[in-house]
Coordinates of C-alpha atoms and ligand atoms in Angstrom, one line a residue:
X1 CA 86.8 145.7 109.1
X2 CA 89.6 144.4 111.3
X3 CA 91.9 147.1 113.1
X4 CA 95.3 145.7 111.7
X5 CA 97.1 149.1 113.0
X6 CA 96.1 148.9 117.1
X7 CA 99.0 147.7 119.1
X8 CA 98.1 144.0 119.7
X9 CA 97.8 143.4 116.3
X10 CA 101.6 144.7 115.7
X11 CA 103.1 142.6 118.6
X12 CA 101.3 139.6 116.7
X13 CA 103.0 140.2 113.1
X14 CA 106.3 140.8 115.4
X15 CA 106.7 137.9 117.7
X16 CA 103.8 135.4 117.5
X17 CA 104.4 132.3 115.4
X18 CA 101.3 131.0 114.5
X19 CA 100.4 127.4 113.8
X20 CA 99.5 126.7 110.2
X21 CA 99.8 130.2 109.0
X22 CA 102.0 131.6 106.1
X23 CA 104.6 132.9 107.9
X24 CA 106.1 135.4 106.2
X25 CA 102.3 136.7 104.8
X26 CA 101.2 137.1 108.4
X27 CA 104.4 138.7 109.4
X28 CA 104.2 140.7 106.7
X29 CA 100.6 142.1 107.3
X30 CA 99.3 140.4 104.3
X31 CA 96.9 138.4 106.0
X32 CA 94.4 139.1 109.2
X33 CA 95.3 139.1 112.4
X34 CA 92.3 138.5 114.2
X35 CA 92.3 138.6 117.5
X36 CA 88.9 136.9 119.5
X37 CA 87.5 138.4 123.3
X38 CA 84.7 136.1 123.8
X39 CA 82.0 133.5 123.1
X40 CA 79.0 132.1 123.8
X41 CA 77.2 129.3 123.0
X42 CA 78.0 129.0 118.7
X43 CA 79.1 132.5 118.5
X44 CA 82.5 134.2 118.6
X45 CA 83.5 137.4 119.0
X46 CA 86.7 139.7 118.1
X47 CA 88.2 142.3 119.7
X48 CA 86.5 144.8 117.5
X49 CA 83.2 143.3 118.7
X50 CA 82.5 141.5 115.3
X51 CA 80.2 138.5 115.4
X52 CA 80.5 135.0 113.8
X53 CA 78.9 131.8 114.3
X54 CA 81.7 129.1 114.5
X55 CA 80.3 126.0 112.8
X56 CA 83.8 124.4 113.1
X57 CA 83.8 124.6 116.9
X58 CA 87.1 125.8 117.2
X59 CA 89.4 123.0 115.5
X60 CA 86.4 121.0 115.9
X61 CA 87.2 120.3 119.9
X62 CA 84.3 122.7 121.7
X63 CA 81.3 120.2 121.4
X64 CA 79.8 121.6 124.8
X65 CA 79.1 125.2 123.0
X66 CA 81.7 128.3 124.2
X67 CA 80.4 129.9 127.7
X68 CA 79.4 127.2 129.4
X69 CA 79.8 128.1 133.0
X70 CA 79.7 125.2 134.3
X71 CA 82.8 123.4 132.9
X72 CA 84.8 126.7 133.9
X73 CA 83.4 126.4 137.4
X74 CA 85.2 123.2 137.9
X75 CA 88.5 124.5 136.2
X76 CA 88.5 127.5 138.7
X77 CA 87.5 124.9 141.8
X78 CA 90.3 122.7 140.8
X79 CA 93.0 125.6 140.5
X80 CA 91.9 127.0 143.8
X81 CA 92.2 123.7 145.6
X82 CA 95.0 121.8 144.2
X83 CA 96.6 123.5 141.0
X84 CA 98.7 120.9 140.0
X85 CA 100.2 117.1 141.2
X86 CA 101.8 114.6 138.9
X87 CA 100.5 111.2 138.1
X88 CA 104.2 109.3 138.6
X89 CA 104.4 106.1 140.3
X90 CA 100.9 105.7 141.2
X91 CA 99.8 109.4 142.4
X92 CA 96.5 110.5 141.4
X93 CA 93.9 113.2 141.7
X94 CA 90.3 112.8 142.9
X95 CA 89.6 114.3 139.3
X96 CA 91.7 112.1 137.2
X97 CA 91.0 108.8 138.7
X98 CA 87.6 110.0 138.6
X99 CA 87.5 110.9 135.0
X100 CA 89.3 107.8 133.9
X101 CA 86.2 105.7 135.4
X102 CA 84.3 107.9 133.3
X103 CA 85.8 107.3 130.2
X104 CA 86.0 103.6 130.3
X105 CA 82.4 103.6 131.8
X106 CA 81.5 105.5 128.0
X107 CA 83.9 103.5 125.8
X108 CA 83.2 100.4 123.5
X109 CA 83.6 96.7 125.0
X110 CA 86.8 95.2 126.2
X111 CA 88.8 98.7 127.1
X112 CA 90.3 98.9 130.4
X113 CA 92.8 102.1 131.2
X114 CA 93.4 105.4 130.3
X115 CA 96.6 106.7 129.9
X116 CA 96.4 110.6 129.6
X117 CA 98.4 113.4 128.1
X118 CA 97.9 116.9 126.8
X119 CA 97.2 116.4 122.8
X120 CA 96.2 114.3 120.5
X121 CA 99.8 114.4 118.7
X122 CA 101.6 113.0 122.1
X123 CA 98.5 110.6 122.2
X124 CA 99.3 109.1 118.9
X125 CA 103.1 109.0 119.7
X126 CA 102.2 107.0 123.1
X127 CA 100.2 104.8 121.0
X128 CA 103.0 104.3 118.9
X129 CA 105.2 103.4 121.8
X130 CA 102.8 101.1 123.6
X131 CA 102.5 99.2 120.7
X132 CA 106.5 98.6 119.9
X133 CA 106.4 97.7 123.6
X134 CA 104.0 95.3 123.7
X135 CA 105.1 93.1 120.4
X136 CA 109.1 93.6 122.1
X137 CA 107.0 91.8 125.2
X138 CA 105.3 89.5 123.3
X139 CA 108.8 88.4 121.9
X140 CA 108.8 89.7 118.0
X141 CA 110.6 92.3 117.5
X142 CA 110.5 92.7 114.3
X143 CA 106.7 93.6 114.6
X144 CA 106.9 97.1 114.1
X145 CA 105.5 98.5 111.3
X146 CA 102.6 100.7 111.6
X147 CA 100.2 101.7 108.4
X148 CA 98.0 104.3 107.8
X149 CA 95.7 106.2 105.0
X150 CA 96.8 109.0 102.8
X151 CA 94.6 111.7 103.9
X152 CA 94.3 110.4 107.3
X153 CA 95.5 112.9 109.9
X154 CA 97.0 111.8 113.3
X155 CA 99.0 114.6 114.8
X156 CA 102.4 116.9 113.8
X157 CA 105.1 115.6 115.4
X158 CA 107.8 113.4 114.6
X159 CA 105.6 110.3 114.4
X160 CA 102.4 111.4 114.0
X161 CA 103.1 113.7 111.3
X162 CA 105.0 110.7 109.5
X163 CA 101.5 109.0 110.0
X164 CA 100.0 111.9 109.0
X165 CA 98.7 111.1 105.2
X166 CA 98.6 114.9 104.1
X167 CA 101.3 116.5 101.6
X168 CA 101.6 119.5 103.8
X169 CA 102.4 117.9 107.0
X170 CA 105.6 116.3 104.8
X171 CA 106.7 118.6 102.7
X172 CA 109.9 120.3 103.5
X173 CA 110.4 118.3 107.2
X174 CA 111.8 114.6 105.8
X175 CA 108.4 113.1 107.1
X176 CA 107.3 110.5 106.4
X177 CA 109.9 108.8 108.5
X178 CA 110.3 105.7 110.3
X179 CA 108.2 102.5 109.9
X180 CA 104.9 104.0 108.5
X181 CA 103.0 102.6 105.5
X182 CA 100.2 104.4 103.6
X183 CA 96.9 102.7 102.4
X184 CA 94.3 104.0 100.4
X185 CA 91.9 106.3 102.1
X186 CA 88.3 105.5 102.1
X187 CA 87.5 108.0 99.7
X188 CA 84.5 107.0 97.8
X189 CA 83.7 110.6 95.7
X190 CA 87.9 110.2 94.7
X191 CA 88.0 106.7 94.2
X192 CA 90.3 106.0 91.2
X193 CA 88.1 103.7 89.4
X194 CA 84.7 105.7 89.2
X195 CA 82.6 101.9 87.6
X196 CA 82.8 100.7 91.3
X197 CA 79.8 100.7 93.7
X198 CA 80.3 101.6 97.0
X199 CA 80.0 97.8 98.2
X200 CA 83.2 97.0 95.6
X201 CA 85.5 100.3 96.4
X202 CA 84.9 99.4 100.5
X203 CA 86.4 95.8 99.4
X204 CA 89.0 96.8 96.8
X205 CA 90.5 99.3 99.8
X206 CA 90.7 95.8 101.9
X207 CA 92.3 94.4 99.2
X208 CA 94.7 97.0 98.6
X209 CA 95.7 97.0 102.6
X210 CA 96.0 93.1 102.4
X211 CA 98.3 93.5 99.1
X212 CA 100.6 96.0 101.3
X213 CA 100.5 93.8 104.1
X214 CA 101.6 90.6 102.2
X215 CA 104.4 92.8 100.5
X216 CA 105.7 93.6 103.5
X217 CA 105.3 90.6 105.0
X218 CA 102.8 90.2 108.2
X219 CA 105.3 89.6 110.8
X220 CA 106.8 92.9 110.3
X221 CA 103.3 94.9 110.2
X222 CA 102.6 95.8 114.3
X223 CA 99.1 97.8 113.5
X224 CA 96.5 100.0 111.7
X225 CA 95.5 103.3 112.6
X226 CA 92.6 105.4 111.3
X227 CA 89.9 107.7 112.1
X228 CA 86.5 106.5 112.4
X229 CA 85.6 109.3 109.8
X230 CA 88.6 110.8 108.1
X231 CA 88.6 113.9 109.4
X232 CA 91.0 116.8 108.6
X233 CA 91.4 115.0 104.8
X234 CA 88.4 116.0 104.2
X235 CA 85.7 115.1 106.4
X236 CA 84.8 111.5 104.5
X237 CA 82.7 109.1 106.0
X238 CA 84.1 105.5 104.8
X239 CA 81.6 103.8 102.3
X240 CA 78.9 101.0 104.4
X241 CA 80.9 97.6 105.4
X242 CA 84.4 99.2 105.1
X243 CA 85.6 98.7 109.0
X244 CA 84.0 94.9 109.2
X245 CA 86.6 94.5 105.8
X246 CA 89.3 96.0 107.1
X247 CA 88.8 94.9 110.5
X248 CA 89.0 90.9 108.9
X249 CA 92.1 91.8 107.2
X250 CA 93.9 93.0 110.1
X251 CA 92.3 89.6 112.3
X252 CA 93.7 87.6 109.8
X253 CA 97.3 88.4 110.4
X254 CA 96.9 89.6 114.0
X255 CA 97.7 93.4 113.3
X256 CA 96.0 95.7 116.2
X257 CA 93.8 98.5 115.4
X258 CA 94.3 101.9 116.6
X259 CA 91.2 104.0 116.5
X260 CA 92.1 107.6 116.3
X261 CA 88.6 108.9 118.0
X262 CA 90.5 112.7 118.8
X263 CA 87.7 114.1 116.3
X264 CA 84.9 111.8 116.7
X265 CA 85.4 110.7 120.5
X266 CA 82.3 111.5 123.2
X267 CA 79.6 112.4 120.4
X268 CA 80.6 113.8 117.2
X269 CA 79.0 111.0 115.0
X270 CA 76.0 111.2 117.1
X271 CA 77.3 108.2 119.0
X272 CA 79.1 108.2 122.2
X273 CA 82.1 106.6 120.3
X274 CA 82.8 106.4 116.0
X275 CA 84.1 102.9 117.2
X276 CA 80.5 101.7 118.0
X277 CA 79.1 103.2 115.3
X278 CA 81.3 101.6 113.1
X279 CA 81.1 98.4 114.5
X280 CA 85.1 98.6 115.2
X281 CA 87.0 96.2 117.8
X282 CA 90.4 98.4 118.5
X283 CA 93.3 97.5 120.4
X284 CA 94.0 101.1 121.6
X285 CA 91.6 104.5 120.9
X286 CA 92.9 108.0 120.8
X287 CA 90.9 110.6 123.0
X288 CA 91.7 114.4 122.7
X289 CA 89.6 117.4 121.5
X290 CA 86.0 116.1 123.0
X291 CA 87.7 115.0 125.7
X292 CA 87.2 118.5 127.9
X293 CA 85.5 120.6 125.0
X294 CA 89.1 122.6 124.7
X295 CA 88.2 124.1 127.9
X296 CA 92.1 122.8 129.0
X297 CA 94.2 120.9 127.2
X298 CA 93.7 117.0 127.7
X299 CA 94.1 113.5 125.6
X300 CA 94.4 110.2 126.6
X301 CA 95.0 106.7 125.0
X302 CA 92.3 104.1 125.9
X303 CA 93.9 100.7 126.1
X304 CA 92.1 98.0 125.5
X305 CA 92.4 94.5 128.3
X306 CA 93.9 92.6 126.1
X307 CA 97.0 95.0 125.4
X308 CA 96.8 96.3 129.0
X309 CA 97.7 92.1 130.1
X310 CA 100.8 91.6 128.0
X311 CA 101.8 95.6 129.5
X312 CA 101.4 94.2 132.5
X313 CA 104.0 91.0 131.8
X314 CA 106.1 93.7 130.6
X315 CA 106.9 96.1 133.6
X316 CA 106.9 92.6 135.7
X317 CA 109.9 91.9 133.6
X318 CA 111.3 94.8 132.9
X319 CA 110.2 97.6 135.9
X320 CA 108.0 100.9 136.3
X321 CA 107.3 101.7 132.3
X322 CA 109.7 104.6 131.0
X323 CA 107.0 107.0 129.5
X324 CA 105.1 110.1 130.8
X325 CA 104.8 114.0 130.7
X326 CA 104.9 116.0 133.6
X327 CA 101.2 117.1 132.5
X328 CA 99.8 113.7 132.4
X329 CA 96.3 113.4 133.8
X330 CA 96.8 117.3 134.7
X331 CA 93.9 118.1 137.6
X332 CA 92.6 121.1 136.5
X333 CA 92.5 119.4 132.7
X334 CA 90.8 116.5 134.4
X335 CA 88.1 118.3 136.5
X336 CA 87.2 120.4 133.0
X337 CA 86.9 116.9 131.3
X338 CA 84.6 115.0 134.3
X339 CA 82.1 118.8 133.9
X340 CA 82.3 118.1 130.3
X341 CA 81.2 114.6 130.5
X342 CA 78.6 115.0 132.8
X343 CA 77.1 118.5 130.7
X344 CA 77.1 116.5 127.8
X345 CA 75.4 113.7 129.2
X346 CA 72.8 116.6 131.0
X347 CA 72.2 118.3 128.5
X348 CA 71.5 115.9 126.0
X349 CA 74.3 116.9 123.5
X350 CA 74.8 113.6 121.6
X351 CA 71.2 113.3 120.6
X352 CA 71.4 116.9 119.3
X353 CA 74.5 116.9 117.7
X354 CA 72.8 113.6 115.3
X355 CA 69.5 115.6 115.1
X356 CA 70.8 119.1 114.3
X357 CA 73.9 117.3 112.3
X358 CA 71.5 115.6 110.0
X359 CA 69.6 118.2 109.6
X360 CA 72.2 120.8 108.6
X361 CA 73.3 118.0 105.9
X362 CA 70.4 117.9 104.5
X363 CA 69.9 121.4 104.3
X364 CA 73.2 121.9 102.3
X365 CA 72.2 118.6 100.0
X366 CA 68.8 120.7 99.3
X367 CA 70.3 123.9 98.8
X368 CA 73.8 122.8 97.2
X369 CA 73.5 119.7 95.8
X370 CA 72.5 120.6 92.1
X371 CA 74.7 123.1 92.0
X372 CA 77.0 122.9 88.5
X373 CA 80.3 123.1 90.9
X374 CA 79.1 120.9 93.7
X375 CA 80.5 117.4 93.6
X376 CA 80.0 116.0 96.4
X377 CA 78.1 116.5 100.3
X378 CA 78.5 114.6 103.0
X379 CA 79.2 113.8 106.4
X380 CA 78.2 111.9 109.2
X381 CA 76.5 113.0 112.9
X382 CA 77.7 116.5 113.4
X383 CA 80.3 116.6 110.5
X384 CA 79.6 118.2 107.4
X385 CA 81.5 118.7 104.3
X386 CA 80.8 119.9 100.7
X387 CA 83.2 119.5 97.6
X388 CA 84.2 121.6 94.8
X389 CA 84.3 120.5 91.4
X390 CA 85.3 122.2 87.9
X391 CA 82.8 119.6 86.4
X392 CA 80.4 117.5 88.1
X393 CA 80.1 115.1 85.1
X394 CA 83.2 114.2 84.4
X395 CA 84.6 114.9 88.0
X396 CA 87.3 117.1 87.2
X397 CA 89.0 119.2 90.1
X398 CA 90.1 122.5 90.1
X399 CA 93.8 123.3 89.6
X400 CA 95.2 123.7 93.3
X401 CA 96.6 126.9 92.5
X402 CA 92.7 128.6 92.1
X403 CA 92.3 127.9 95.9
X404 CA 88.7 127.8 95.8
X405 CA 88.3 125.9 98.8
X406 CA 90.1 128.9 100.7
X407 CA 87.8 131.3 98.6
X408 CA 85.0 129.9 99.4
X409 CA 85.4 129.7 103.9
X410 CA 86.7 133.6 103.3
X411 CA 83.7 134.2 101.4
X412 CA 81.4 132.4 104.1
X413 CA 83.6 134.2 106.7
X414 CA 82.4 137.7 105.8
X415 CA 79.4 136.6 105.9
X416 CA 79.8 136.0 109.9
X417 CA 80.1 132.0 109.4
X418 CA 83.3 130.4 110.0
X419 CA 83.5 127.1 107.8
X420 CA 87.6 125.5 107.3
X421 CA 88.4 125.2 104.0
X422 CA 90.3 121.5 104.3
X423 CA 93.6 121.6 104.0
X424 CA 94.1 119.1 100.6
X425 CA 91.7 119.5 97.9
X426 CA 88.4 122.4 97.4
X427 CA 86.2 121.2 100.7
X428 CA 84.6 123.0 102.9
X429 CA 83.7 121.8 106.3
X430 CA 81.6 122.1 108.9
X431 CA 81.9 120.6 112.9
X432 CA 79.8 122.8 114.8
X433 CA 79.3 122.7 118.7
X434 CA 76.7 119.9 119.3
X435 CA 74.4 122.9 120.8
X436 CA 73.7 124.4 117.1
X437 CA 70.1 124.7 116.7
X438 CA 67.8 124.0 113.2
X439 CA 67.7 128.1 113.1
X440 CA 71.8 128.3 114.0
X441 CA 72.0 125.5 110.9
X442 CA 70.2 127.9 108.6
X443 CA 72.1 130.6 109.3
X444 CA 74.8 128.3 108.0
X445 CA 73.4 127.1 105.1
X446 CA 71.7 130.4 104.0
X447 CA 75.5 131.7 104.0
X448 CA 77.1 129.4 102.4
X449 CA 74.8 129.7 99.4
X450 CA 75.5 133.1 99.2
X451 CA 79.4 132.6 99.5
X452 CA 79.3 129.9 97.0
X453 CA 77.5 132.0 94.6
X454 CA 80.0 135.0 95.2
X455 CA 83.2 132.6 94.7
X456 CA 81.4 130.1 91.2
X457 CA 80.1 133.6 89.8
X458 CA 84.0 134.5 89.6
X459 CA 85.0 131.6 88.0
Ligands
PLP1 C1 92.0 112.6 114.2 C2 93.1 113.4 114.9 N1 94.1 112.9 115.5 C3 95.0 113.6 116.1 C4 95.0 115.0 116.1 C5 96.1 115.8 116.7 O1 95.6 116.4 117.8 P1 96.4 117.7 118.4 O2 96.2 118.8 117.4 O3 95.7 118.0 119.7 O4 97.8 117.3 118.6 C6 93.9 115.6 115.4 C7 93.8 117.1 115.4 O5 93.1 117.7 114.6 C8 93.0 114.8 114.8 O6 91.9 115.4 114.1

C-alpha cells in the first residue's frame, strides 16, 4: 500500500493543485497521492517501488515506450548547447527548422508549415485564430462559426474547452462560449436510433451537420473540427464511410476541416497520420502528445497550402502576424521531437503499435465480449476501449452515480495495470506505448478479466 503519511505526500495534499482531481478529496487525504520515480519501457514505478504496466501511455502521449535513452540524449545535447532561443521574426533553431521538415515530410498531401507551440489546448486556440484570420482576409467576416461533436475533446481553455463536447469541461465555467456549434458524435454503440446500420447512422450524422449548417446559415459557419477517432469521449472509432460524408458536406459549402490528430498523430492508428487512414483532406491538423512522446512539451498546427497562401496575402496587407508564445518551437522540445521521429521510424513502432493494437483488441473481444455487462469493444490501431452496460439486450447504462467505469480502472489498478476510466459514461480505455508486446497485452487482458469480475460480482 501507498505511504500517504511520508513528507512528500503531505506537501502534495497542502499545496499541489492537481489537474482533473477532486480537490477538496485529494486535499483532504481521501484519495491517493501517488507519487511515480521511474519507468521503463511500459512500466511505471512509484516512489514506494510498486510496479504497474501503463497501458494508457501516460495521457496517451509516450508512444516511444518510457526510458528510451536516446530521445533524452538529444534533450540533454540541446540544453547543453543552446537552452533556449525564440522563433520571432524569422529566428530558428537547427532543431526546429529541422523538425518542421520532418513533420511535413510525414503528413498527408497538400500541408505546407508548421506552426509550433507547447499543448495541444494553445494548438487548437491557434487554429481557431488562423482560421478567423484567414476568412477576415478572404473578405467575409461573418464566417466565423466553428462546429464540433459532443464528446469530442479539443483542449481546456477558453476556446478549446468551449469546443470541448464533454459536460465536465462546461459545467460550472460558462463554456461553451463563443461561436461554437455541437454535432452529433460518431457514436455508433449510442446512436439514438438502434434500427440503423452502420452505413445509415454514418449518413444520418452528415445529415444532421448539414441540417445545423443550413440553420445557421453557411456563410456564417468558418469550419469543422474533429478527431480522427474520438478520443477522450470514449475512444470511438467513427462507423466505415463517415469522413468521405462529412467531408462532402463541408465541400459543399466551403467550411475547412480541422483535424485534431493530438491523439492519433505519428502512429496511434497504426498509420503515420488518422487523416490518411481516414481518407480526410483538412485545412489545418493539430499535432501534440506524439509529437516528442511527452519527453518535453511540444504541439504544432500543420497548415495546409492552400490556407498558408491567403495567410500569406494577409500579413502582405496587414504586417508580421500578431500571434506567438515565447515557447514556440522551443529547441530543447524540438530536438526531443526530431529523436522521437527518427526512433519511431527505427524502431519500427507504427507497425507494432497496428500489430500488438489489434491484437490486444482481439484478446479483450475473446475474453470480454460475451460478458452479461459488456456492451461494446472497440478501437482502432493502438486504441482500445470496452463499455459497460446494465443490460446488453436492451442497452441500458448504468446510473452515473454507480461509477463503474472508475470501479473498474481502480480495480485493474491494483492489479498493477493502469487503464483510464473515460471521463463521460462506464468505458475503460486503453492507449498503450506502441512498444507493448503480445505477452505485455496479456498481461492486460488477463487483468482486466479479473477486475471486471471483481467490480460485475458486486453489482
Ligand atoms: C484530441 C485532443 N486534442 C487536444 C488535446 C489537448 O491537449 P493538451 O492537454 O496538451 O492541451 C487533447 C488532450 O488529451 C486531445 O486528446
Amino acid at each position: 500500500m501507498l505511504d500517504q503519511n511520508n513528507e512528500l505526500t503531505a506537501w502534495d495534499r497542502d499545496h499541489f493543485f492537481h489537474p482533473s482531481t477532486h480537490m477538496g478529496m485529494h486535499a483532504r487525504g481521501e484519495t491517493a497521492t501517488r507519487v511515480i520515480a521511474t519507468a521503463e519501457g511500459v512500466y511505471i514505478t512509484d516512489v514506494n517501488g510498486r510496479k504497474s504496466l501503463d497501458a494508457f501511455a501516460g495521457l496517451y502521449c509516450v508512444n516511444a515506450g518510457y526510458g528510451q535513452q536516446k530521445i533524452a540524449d538529444a534533450i540533454a545535447a540541446q540544453a547543453k548547447t543552446l537552452a533556449y532561443y525564440h522563433s520571432y521574426v524569422g529566428h530558428g533553431t537547427e532543431a526546429s527548422i529541422k523538425l518542421s521538415k520532418m513533420i511535413i515530410d510525414r503528413a498527408p498531401q497538400g500541408m505546407s508549415r508548421v506552426y509550433f507551440g507547447q499543448s495541444g489546448s494553445d494548438a487548437n486556440e491557434t487554429n481557431i485564430k488562423l482560421i478567423w484570420y484567414y476568412n477576415n482576409v478572404l473578405g467575409r467576416p461573418e464566417k466565423k462559426k466553428i462546429i464540433s461533436r459532443w464528446r469530442g475533446y479539443h483542449g481546456s481553455g477558453l476556446m478549446t474547452g468551449s469546443l470541448t463536447g464533454l459536460d465536465v469541461f462546461h459545467k460550472a465555467f460558462d463554456l461553451p462560449f463563443g461561436p461554437i456549434r455541437h454535432t452529433e458524435a460518431p457514436y455508433f454503440f449510442r446512436r439514438p436510433d438502434r434500427t440503423m446500420n452502420k452505413e445509415q447512422f454514418a449518413q444520418s450524422c452528415a445529415d444532421k451537420l448539414e441540417e445545423m449548417i443550413l440553420a445557421e446559415g453557411p456563410e456564417t459557419i468558418a469550419a469543422f473540427i474533429g478527431e480522427p477517432v474520438l478520443g477522450t469521449g470514449g475512444i470511438v472509432p467513427p462507423p466505415a464511410g463517415y469522413w468521405e460524408k462529412i467531408q462532402a458536406v463541408l465541400t459543399r459549402y466551403d467550411i475547412l476541416l480541422v483535424a485534431d490528430e493530438v491523439v492519433t498523430g505519428f502512429g496511434r492508428l497504426g498509420t503515420m497520420f488518422g487523416s490518411d487512414h481516414y481518407g480526410m483532406k483538412p485545412d489545418l491538423i493539430t499535432i501534440a502528445k506524439g509529437l516528442t512522446s511527452a519527453y518535453a512539451p511540444l504541439s504544432g498546427t500543420i497548415v495546409s497550402e492552400k490556407m498558408w497562401q491567403v495567410l500569406v496575402q494577409g500579413s502582405d496587407a496587414l504586417g508580421a502576424i500578431g500571434h506567438g508564445w515565447t515557447y514556440s518551437a522551443h529547441p530543447i522540445c524540438a530536438a526531443a521531437g526530431v529523436a522521437n521521429l527518427e526512433l519511431i521510424d527505427e524502431l519500427g513502432l507504427i507497425a507494432n503499435a497496428a500489430d500488438s493494437g489489434a491484437y490486444l483488441r482481439a484478446e479483450l473481444a475473446k475474453a470480454l465480449g460475451d460478458h452479461k455487462n459488456v456492451g461494446d469493444v472497440r478501437g482502432e490501431g493502438m486504441l482500445a476501449a470496452v463499455e459497460f452496460v446494465a443490460d446488453r439486450d436492451d442497452r441500458v447504462f448504468f446510473d452515473p452515480a454507480l461509477k463503474i467505469g472508475p470501479q473498474v480502472s481502480a480495480a485493474l489498478a491494483e492489479r498493477g495495470v493502469i487503464g483510464r476510466g473515460m471521463p463521460q459514461g462506464d468505458i475503460l480505455g486503453f492507449a498503450p506505448p506502441f512498444c507493448l508486446t503480445h505477452e505485455e497485452a496479456d498481461i492486460v487482458v488477463q487483468a482486466t478479466v479479473e477486475a471486471v469480475g471483481a467490480v460485475f460480482e458486486n453489482v
